[in-house]
Tab-separated table of C-alpha atoms and ligand atoms in Angstrom:
chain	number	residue	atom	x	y	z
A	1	UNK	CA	24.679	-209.853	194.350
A	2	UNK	CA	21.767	-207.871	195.503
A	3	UNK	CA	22.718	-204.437	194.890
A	4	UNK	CA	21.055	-202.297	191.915
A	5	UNK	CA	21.833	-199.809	189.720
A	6	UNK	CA	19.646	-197.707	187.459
A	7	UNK	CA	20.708	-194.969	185.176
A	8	UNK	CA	17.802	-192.224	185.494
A	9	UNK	CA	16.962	-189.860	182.949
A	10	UNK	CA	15.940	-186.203	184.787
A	11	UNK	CA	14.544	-184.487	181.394
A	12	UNK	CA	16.197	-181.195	180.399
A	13	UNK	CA	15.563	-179.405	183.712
A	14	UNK	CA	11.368	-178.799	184.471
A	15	UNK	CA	10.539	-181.198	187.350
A	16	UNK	CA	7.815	-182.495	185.397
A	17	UNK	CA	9.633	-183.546	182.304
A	18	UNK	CA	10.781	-186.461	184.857
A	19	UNK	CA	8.642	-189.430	184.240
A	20	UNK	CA	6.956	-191.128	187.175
A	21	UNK	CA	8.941	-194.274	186.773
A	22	UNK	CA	12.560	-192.369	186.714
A	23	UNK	CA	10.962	-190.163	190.198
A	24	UNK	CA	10.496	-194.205	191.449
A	25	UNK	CA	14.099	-194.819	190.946
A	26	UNK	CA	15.221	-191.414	192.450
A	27	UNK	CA	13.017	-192.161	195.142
A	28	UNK	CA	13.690	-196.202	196.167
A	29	UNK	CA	17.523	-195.536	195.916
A	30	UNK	CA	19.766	-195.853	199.163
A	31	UNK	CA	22.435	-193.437	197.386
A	32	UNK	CA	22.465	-191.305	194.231
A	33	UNK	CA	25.806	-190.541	191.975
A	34	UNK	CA	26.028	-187.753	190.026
A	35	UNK	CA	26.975	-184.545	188.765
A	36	UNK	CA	26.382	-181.773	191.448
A	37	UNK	CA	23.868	-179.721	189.607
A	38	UNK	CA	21.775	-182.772	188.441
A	39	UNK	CA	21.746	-184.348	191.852
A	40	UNK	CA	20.577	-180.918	193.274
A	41	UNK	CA	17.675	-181.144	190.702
A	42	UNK	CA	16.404	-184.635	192.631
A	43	UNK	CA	13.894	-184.199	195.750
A	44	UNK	CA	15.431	-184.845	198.941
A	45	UNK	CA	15.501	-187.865	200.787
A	46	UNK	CA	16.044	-188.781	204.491
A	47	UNK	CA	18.672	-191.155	205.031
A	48	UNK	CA	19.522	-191.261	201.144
A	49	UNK	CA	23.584	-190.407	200.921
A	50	UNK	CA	25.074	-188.205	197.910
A	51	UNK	CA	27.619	-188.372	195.956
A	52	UNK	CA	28.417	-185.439	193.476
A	53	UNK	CA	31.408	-185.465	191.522
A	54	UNK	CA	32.995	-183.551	188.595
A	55	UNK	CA	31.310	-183.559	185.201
A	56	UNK	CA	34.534	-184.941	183.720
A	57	UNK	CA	35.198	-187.902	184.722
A	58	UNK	CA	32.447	-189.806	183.563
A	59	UNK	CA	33.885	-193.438	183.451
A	60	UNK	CA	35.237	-192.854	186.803
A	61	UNK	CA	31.570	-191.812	188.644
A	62	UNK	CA	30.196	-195.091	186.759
A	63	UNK	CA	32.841	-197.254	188.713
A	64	UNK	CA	32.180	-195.824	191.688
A	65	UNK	CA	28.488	-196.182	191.607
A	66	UNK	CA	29.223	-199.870	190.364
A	67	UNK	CA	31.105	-200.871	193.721
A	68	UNK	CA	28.749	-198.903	195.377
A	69	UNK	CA	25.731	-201.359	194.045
A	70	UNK	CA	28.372	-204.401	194.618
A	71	UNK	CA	28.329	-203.629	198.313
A	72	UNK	CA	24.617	-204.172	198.307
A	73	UNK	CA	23.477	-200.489	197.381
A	74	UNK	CA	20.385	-199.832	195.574
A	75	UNK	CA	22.320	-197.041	193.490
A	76	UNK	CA	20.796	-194.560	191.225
A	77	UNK	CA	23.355	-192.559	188.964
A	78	UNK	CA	21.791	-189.194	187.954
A	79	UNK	CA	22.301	-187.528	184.107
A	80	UNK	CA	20.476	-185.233	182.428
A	81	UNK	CA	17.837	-185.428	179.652
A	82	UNK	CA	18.187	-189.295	178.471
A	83	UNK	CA	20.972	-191.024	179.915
A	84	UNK	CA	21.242	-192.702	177.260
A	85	UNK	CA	21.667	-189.877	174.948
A	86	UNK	CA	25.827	-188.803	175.048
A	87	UNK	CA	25.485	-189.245	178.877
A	88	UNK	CA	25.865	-191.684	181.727
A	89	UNK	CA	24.422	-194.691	180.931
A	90	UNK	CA	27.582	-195.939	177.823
A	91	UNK	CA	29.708	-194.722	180.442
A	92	UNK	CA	28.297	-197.696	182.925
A	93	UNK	CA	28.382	-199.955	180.195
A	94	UNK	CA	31.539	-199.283	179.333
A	95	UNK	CA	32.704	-199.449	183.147
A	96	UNK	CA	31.182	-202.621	183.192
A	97	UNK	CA	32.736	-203.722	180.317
A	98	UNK	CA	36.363	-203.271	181.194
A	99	UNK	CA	35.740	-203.358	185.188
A	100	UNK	CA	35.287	-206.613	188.143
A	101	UNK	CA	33.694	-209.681	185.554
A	102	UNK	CA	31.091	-210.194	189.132
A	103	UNK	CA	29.210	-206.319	188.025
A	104	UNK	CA	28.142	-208.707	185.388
A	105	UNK	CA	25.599	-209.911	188.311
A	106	UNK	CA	24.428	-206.629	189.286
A	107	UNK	CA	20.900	-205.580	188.491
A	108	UNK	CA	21.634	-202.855	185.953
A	109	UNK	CA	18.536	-200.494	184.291
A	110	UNK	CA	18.574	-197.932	182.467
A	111	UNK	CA	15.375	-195.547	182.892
A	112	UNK	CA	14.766	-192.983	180.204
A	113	UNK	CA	14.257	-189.102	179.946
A	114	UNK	CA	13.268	-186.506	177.613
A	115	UNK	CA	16.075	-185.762	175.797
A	116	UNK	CA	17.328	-182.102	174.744
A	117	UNK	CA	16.471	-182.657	171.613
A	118	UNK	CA	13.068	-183.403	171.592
A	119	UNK	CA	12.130	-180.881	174.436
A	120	UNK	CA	13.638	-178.321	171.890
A	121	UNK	CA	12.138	-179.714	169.020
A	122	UNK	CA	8.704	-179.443	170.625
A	123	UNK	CA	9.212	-175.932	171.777
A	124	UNK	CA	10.115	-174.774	168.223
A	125	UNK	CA	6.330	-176.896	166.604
A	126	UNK	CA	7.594	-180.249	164.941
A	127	UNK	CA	11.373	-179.608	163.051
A	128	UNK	CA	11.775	-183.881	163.281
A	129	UNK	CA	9.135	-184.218	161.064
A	130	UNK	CA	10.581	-186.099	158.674
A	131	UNK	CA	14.185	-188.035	158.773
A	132	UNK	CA	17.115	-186.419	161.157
A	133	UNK	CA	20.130	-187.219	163.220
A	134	UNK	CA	21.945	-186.431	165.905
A	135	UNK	CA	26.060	-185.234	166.654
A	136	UNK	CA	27.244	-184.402	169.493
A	137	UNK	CA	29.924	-181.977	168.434
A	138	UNK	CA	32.412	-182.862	170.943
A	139	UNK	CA	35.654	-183.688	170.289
A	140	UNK	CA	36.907	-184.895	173.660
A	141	UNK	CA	36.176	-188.390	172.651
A	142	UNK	CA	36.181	-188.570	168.689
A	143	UNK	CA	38.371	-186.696	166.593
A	144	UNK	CA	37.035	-183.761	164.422
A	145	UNK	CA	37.750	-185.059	161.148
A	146	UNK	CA	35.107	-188.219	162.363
A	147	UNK	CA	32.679	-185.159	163.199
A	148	UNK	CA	33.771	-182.834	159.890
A	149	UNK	CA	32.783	-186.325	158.009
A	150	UNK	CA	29.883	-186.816	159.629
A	151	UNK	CA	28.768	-183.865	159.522
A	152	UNK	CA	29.189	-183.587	155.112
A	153	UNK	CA	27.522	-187.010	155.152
A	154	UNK	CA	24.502	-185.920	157.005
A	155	UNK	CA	24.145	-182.557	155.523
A	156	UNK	CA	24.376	-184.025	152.084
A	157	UNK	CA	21.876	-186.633	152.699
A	158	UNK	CA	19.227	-184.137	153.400
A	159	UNK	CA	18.934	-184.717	157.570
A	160	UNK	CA	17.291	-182.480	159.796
A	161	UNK	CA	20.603	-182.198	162.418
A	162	UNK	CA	20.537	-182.200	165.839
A	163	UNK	CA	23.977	-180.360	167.261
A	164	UNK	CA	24.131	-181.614	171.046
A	165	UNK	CA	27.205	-180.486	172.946
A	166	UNK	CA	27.631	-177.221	169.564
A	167	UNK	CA	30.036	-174.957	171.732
A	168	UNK	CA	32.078	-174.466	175.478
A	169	UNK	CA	34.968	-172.643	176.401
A	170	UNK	CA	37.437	-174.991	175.495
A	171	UNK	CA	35.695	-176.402	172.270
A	172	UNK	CA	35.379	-172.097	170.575
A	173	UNK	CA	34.897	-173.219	166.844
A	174	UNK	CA	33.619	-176.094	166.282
A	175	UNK	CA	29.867	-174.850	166.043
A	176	UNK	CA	31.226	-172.023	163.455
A	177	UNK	CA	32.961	-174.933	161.970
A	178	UNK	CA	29.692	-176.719	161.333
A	179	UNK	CA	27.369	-173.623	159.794
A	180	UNK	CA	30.003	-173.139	157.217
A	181	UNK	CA	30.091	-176.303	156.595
A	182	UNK	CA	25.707	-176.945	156.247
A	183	UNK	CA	26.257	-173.251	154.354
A	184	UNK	CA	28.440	-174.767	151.968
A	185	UNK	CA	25.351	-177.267	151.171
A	186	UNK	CA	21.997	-175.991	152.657
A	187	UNK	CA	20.258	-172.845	150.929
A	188	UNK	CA	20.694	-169.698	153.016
A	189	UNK	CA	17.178	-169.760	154.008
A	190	UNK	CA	17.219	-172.984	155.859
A	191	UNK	CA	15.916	-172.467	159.153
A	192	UNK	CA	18.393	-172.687	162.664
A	193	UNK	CA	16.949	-172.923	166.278
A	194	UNK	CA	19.266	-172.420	169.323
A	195	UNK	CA	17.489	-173.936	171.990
A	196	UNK	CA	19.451	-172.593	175.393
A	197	UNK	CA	18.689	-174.126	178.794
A	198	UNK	CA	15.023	-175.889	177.463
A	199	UNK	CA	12.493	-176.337	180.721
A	200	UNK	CA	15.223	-174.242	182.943
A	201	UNK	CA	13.935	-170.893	183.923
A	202	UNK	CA	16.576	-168.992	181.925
A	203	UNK	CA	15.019	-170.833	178.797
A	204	UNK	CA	15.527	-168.771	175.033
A	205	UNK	CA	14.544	-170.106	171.875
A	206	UNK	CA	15.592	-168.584	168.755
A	207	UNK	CA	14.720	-169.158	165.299
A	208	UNK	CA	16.564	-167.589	162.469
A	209	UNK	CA	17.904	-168.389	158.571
A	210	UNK	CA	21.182	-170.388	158.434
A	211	UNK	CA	22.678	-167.463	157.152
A	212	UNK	CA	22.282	-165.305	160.102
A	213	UNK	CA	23.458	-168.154	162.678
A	214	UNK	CA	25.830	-166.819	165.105
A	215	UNK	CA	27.518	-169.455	167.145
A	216	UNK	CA	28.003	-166.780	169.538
A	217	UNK	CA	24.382	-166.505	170.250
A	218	UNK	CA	24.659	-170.566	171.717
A	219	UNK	CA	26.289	-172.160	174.698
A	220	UNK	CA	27.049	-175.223	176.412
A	221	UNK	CA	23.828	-175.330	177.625
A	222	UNK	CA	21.943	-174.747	173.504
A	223	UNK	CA	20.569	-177.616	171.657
A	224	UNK	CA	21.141	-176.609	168.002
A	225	UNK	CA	18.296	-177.465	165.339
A	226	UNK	CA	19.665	-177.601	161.616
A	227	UNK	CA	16.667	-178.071	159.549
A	228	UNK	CA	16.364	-179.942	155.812
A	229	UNK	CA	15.553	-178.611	152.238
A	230	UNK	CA	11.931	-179.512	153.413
A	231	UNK	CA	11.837	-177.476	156.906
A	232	UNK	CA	9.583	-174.363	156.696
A	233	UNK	CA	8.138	-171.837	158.992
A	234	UNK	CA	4.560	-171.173	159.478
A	235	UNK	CA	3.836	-167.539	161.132
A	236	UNK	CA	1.549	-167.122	163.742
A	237	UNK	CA	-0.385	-163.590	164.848
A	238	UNK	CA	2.791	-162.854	167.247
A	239	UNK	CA	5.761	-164.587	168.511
A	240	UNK	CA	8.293	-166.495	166.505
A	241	UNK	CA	7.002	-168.524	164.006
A	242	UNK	CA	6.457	-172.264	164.314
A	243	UNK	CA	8.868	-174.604	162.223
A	244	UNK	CA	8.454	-177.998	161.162
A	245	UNK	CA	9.013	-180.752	158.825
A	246	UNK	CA	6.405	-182.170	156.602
A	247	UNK	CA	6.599	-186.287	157.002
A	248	UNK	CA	6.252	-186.382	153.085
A	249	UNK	CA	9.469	-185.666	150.686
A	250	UNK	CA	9.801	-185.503	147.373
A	251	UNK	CA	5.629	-187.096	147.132
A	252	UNK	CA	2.283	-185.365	146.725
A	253	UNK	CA	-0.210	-186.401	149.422
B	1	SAH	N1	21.871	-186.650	178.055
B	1	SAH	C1	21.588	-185.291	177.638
B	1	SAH	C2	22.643	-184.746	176.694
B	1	SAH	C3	24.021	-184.613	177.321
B	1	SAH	S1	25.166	-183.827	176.243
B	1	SAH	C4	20.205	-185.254	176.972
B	1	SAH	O1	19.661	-186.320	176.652
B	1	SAH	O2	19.677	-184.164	176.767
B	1	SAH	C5	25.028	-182.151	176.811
B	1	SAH	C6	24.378	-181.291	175.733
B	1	SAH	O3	22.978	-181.524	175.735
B	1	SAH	C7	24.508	-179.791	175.940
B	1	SAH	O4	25.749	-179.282	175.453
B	1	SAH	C8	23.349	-179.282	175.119
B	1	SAH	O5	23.666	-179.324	173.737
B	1	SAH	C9	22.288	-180.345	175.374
B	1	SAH	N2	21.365	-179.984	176.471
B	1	SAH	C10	21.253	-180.610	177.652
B	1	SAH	N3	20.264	-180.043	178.398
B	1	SAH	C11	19.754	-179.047	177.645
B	1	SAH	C12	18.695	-178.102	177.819
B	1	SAH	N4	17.967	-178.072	178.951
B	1	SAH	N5	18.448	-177.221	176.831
B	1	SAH	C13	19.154	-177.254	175.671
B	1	SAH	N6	20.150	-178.127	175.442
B	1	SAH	C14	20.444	-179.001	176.412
């Protein structure tokens, strides 16, 4: 089989978050498979066919773009931040996976963006500092108690969290769920960022304690920043004030 298939990270929105090697991909593709909004967010191309699709069906798009690169396409399937990252590119490999045993011939890559969580992290000064991890509090695909488990684990081991997917219409209290829960086990002081729609121009960053967190103030489009026993804030002359995590714990330089 000729045909190729790369999974291409487009960063959390600003055009140049988008490395030069994932604008390569975009650009040398014959057809690109995607989510409408991210597919809008790639430069046109003459003679270069679209194919948007619902956000939802995830496993579906990644057969599609599959045969599509089995016919001989050079296919790039579009997702947002890291494709890797809760996105597109397990959904190809799980496609694969389960799908046509000749796939297994295609040229498959997988070319990385900056994920939400680091864009977010760098607006706020350096909150992944020291040790974190990252949920996605979803629970389309993994029950809650898996998350509600995680979640304790995490929390009691002294992480820096990283909330991806914290709140949408049809997931209302699952981002409420998880404050009570870190307030339960974090000191009230413990400083919160809600990241909303990082490198878009409706971009709003918010830093506040963990007991003022309203998970009314995020969306489906907020990154949500937990920080550790460790995280402080340093204030500047004006604006909010940076927050990070020192690298040591527990050790004096
Ligand atoms: N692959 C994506 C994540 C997909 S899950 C990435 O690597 O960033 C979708 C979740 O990502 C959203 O619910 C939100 O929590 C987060 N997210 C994606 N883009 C974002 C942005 N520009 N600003 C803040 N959060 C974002």
């Amino acid at each position: 089989m000729t045909g190729l298939l790369t999974v291409v990270g487009l960063g959390p929105g600003d055009p140049r978050f988008l490395t030069p090697a994932a604008a390569e991909a975009l650009g040398e593709a014959t057809d690109l498979v995607g989510y409408g909004p991210y597919l809008d967010r790639a430069p046109e191309r003459p003679g270069q066919r679209r194919h948007p699709s619902d956000n939802r069906v995830e496993v579906d798009r990644a057969r599609f773009a599959l045969d599509l690169a089995a016919g001989g396409a050079r296919v790039a399937v579009v997702s947002g931040g890291d494709p890797g990252v809760f996105a597109m590119a397990a959904a190809v490999f799980e496609a694969l996976e389960a799908g046509d045993p000749a796939w297994r011939d295609l040229d498959i890559r997988v070319e990385p963006g900056i994920t939400a969580m680091l864009a977010a992290a760098a607006r706020a000064g350096a909150p992944l500092g020291g040790d974190f991890c990252a949920l996605s509090l979803s629970d389309n695909l993994k029950p809650w108690e898996v998350i509600d488990a995680r979640l304790r684990a995490v929390l009691g081991a002294d992480f820096v969290v990283a909330l991806y997917n914290p709140i949408s219409r049809a997931r209302p209290w699952q981002l409420g769920a998880a404050f009570d829960l870190a307030r339960g086990i974090r000191e009230p002081a413990t400083p919160v960022i809600l990241a909303r729609a990082v490198g878009r121009p409706d971009e709003h960053i918010r830093t506040m304690a963990l007991s003022d967190a309203d998970p009314g103030e995020a969306d489906m489009s907020t990154l949500v920043i937990i920080g550790a026993s460790t995280t402080r804030l340093v204030e500047r002359g004006t604006g909010a004030p940076y927050v990070y995590t020192p690298r040591s714990y527990g050790v004096r330089p």
